[in-house]
Amino acid sequence: MLAGRIAFPLFFLSAGPMLVQPCAGAPFGFENTGSLTIGRFRHTATLLPNGTVLVAGGGDFASTSAELYDPAIGTWKNTGSLIHGHVGATATLLPNGKVLIVGGYDGNFPRRYAELYDPA
């Protein structure tokens, strides 16, 4: 899944992700899917145990927004806010099902913050 992208040559943010569905023995295929609630780049995207995808942060303003994509129905929904805005952070699914979001920057300075997202 490609969630958010920079559209060339004008470099504007897109809220229109595309779903990549490779088939055995065939080249990759792309199809449009539902739109993000905001345009993003340098965000995190983490596959959760329930099959949804958590997309958090990103943008040139260090967004605090987070949303979930449900590939079964092709929709996005807001899922609360990060405590701190992050651009270029990492997100790691932990064995307990929570997602650890660490670092990145706020658009100007490196972030030293870490926070947990609990999908429960």
PDB file of N, CA and C in Angstrom, residues 57-96:
ATOM      1  N   GLY A  57       1.413  10.667  11.761  1.00  0.00           N
ATOM      2  CA  GLY A  57       2.370  11.754  11.580  1.00  0.00           C
ATOM      3  C   GLY A  57       2.606  12.100  10.130  1.00  0.00           C
ATOM      4  N   GLY A  58       3.783  12.692   9.892  1.00  0.00           N
ATOM      5  CA  GLY A  58       4.173  13.082   8.548  1.00  0.00           C
ATOM      6  C   GLY A  58       3.799  14.509   8.216  1.00  0.00           C
ATOM      7  N   GLY A  59       4.105  14.909   6.995  1.00  0.00           N
ATOM      8  CA  GLY A  59       3.809  16.257   6.526  1.00  0.00           C
ATOM      9  C   GLY A  59       4.922  17.223   6.841  1.00  0.00           C
ATOM     10  N   ASP A  60       4.840  18.400   6.259  1.00  0.00           N
ATOM     11  CA  ASP A  60       5.887  19.390   6.507  1.00  0.00           C
ATOM     12  C   ASP A  60       5.655  20.161   7.794  1.00  0.00           C
ATOM     13  N   PHE A  61       4.575  19.842   8.502  1.00  0.00           N
ATOM     14  CA  PHE A  61       4.240  20.536   9.742  1.00  0.00           C
ATOM     15  C   PHE A  61       4.189  19.595  10.929  1.00  0.00           C
ATOM     16  N   ALA A  62       4.744  18.408  10.806  1.00  0.00           N
ATOM     17  CA  ALA A  62       4.791  17.416  11.888  1.00  0.00           C
ATOM     18  C   ALA A  62       3.402  17.156  12.464  1.00  0.00           C
ATOM     19  N   SER A  63       2.567  16.570  11.663  1.00  0.00           N
ATOM     20  CA  SER A  63       1.188  16.306  12.054  1.00  0.00           C
ATOM     21  C   SER A  63       1.114  15.384  13.267  1.00  0.00           C
ATOM     22  N   THR A  64       0.120  15.634  14.100  1.00  0.00           N
ATOM     23  CA  THR A  64      -0.166  14.752  15.229  1.00  0.00           C
ATOM     24  C   THR A  64      -1.303  13.789  14.901  1.00  0.00           C
ATOM     25  N   SER A  65      -1.832  13.853  13.697  1.00  0.00           N
ATOM     26  CA  SER A  65      -2.980  13.006  13.375  1.00  0.00           C
ATOM     27  C   SER A  65      -2.549  11.569  13.091  1.00  0.00           C
ATOM     28  N   ALA A  66      -3.474  10.666  13.356  1.00  0.00           N
ATOM     29  CA  ALA A  66      -3.277   9.244  13.071  1.00  0.00           C
ATOM     30  C   ALA A  66      -4.594   8.706  12.536  1.00  0.00           C
ATOM     31  N   GLU A  67      -4.498   7.775  11.599  1.00  0.00           N
ATOM     32  CA  GLU A  67      -5.704   7.192  11.038  1.00  0.00           C
ATOM     33  C   GLU A  67      -5.469   5.728  10.704  1.00  0.00           C
ATOM     34  N   LEU A  68      -6.564   5.005  10.591  1.00  0.00           N
ATOM     35  CA  LEU A  68      -6.515   3.581  10.286  1.00  0.00           C
ATOM     36  C   LEU A  68      -7.117   3.327   8.914  1.00  0.00           C
ATOM     37  N   TYR A  69      -6.426   2.498   8.130  1.00  0.00           N
ATOM     38  CA  TYR A  69      -6.950   2.058   6.840  1.00  0.00           C
ATOM     39  C   TYR A  69      -7.426   0.628   6.992  1.00  0.00           C
ATOM     40  N   ASP A  70      -8.636   0.359   6.547  1.00  0.00           N
ATOM     41  CA  ASP A  70      -9.180  -0.994   6.564  1.00  0.00           C
ATOM     42  C   ASP A  70      -9.209  -1.508   5.126  1.00  0.00           C
ATOM     43  N   PRO A  71      -8.258  -2.376   4.748  1.00  0.00           N
ATOM     44  CA  PRO A  71      -8.201  -2.843   3.365  1.00  0.00           C
ATOM     45  C   PRO A  71      -9.396  -3.710   2.961  1.00  0.00           C
ATOM     46  N   ALA A  72     -10.103  -4.264   3.932  1.00  0.00           N
ATOM     47  CA  ALA A  72     -11.263  -5.096   3.607  1.00  0.00           C
ATOM     48  C   ALA A  72     -12.390  -4.270   2.994  1.00  0.00           C
ATOM     49  N   ILE A  73     -12.497  -2.999   3.419  1.00  0.00           N
ATOM     50  CA  ILE A  73     -13.568  -2.145   2.894  1.00  0.00           C
ATOM     51  C   ILE A  73     -13.038  -0.877   2.227  1.00  0.00           C
ATOM     52  N   GLY A  74     -11.721  -0.679   2.238  1.00  0.00           N
ATOM     53  CA  GLY A  74     -11.112   0.444   1.527  1.00  0.00           C
ATOM     54  C   GLY A  74     -11.389   1.807   2.109  1.00  0.00           C
ATOM     55  N   THR A  75     -11.528   1.888   3.433  1.00  0.00           N
ATOM     56  CA  THR A  75     -11.840   3.181   4.051  1.00  0.00           C
ATOM     57  C   THR A  75     -10.802   3.576   5.096  1.00  0.00           C
ATOM     58  N   TRP A  76     -10.745   4.875   5.359  1.00  0.00           N
ATOM     59  CA  TRP A  76      -9.874   5.468   6.369  1.00  0.00           C
ATOM     60  C   TRP A  76     -10.737   6.059   7.462  1.00  0.00           C
ATOM     61  N   LYS A  77     -10.243   6.031   8.703  1.00  0.00           N
ATOM     62  CA  LYS A  77     -10.928   6.729   9.794  1.00  0.00           C
ATOM     63  C   LYS A  77      -9.887   7.265  10.759  1.00  0.00           C
ATOM     64  N   ASN A  78     -10.180   8.422  11.334  1.00  0.00           N
ATOM     65  CA  ASN A  78      -9.293   9.000  12.340  1.00  0.00           C
ATOM     66  C   ASN A  78      -9.276   8.100  13.560  1.00  0.00           C
ATOM     67  N   THR A  79      -8.129   8.061  14.231  1.00  0.00           N
ATOM     68  CA  THR A  79      -8.000   7.206  15.407  1.00  0.00           C
ATOM     69  C   THR A  79      -7.272   7.925  16.524  1.00  0.00           C
ATOM     70  N   GLY A  80      -7.654   9.158  16.771  1.00  0.00           N
ATOM     71  CA  GLY A  80      -7.008   9.920  17.831  1.00  0.00           C
ATOM     72  C   GLY A  80      -5.793  10.652  17.325  1.00  0.00           C
ATOM     73  N   SER A  81      -5.067  11.243  18.250  1.00  0.00           N
ATOM     74  CA  SER A  81      -3.902  12.054  17.896  1.00  0.00           C
ATOM     75  C   SER A  81      -2.664  11.568  18.624  1.00  0.00           C
ATOM     76  N   LEU A  82      -1.534  11.770  17.976  1.00  0.00           N
ATOM     77  CA  LEU A  82      -0.259  11.554  18.649  1.00  0.00           C
ATOM     78  C   LEU A  82      -0.096  12.619  19.730  1.00  0.00           C
ATOM     79  N   ILE A  83       0.727  12.346  20.706  1.00  0.00           N
ATOM     80  CA  ILE A  83       1.024  13.342  21.735  1.00  0.00           C
ATOM     81  C   ILE A  83       1.905  14.433  21.147  1.00  0.00           C
ATOM     82  N   HIS A  84       2.853  14.044  20.302  1.00  0.00           N
ATOM     83  CA  HIS A  84       3.783  14.966  19.648  1.00  0.00           C
ATOM     84  C   HIS A  84       3.725  14.729  18.146  1.00  0.00           C
ATOM     85  N   GLY A  85       3.880  15.799  17.372  1.00  0.00           N
ATOM     86  CA  GLY A  85       3.958  15.648  15.927  1.00  0.00           C
ATOM     87  C   GLY A  85       5.285  15.013  15.536  1.00  0.00           C
ATOM     88  N   HIS A  86       5.266  14.149  14.543  1.00  0.00           N
ATOM     89  CA  HIS A  86       6.474  13.466  14.078  1.00  0.00           C
ATOM     90  C   HIS A  86       6.524  13.495  12.556  1.00  0.00           C
ATOM     91  N   VAL A  87       7.676  13.790  12.001  1.00  0.00           N
ATOM     92  CA  VAL A  87       7.954  13.646  10.574  1.00  0.00           C
ATOM     93  C   VAL A  87       9.158  12.722  10.466  1.00  0.00           C
ATOM     94  N   GLY A  88       9.074  11.692   9.652  1.00  0.00           N
ATOM     95  CA  GLY A  88      10.205  10.790   9.464  1.00  0.00           C
ATOM     96  C   GLY A  88      10.521   9.930  10.667  1.00  0.00           C
ATOM     97  N   ALA A  89       9.540   9.673  11.508  1.00  0.00           N
ATOM     98  CA  ALA A  89       9.741   8.812  12.679  1.00  0.00           C
ATOM     99  C   ALA A  89       9.763   7.344  12.246  1.00  0.00           C
ATOM    100  N   THR A  90      10.036   6.468  13.192  1.00  0.00           N
ATOM    101  CA  THR A  90       9.880   5.037  12.963  1.00  0.00           C
ATOM    102  C   THR A  90       8.689   4.547  13.773  1.00  0.00           C
ATOM    103  N   ALA A  91       8.069   3.483  13.311  1.00  0.00           N
ATOM    104  CA  ALA A  91       6.952   2.872  14.028  1.00  0.00           C
ATOM    105  C   ALA A  91       7.172   1.367  14.009  1.00  0.00           C
ATOM    106  N   THR A  92       7.141   0.766  15.186  1.00  0.00           N
ATOM    107  CA  THR A  92       7.429  -0.660  15.323  1.00  0.00           C
ATOM    108  C   THR A  92       6.284  -1.350  16.039  1.00  0.00           C
ATOM    109  N   LEU A  93       5.745  -2.398  15.425  1.00  0.00           N
ATOM    110  CA  LEU A  93       4.717  -3.199  16.074  1.00  0.00           C
ATOM    111  C   LEU A  93       5.379  -4.054  17.145  1.00  0.00           C
ATOM    112  N   LEU A  94       4.905  -3.938  18.371  1.00  0.00           N
ATOM    113  CA  LEU A  94       5.456  -4.696  19.497  1.00  0.00           C
ATOM    114  C   LEU A  94       4.685  -6.003  19.686  1.00  0.00           C
ATOM    115  N   PRO A  95       5.275  -6.981  20.377  1.00  0.00           N
ATOM    116  CA  PRO A  95       4.601  -8.268  20.584  1.00  0.00           C
ATOM    117  C   PRO A  95       3.239  -8.147  21.274  1.00  0.00           C
ATOM    118  N   ASN A  96       3.028  -7.090  22.066  1.00  0.00           N
ATOM    119  CA  ASN A  96       1.749  -6.919  22.758  1.00  0.00           C
ATOM    120  C   ASN A  96       0.689  -6.248  21.882  1.00  0.00           C
TER     121      ASN A  96
END
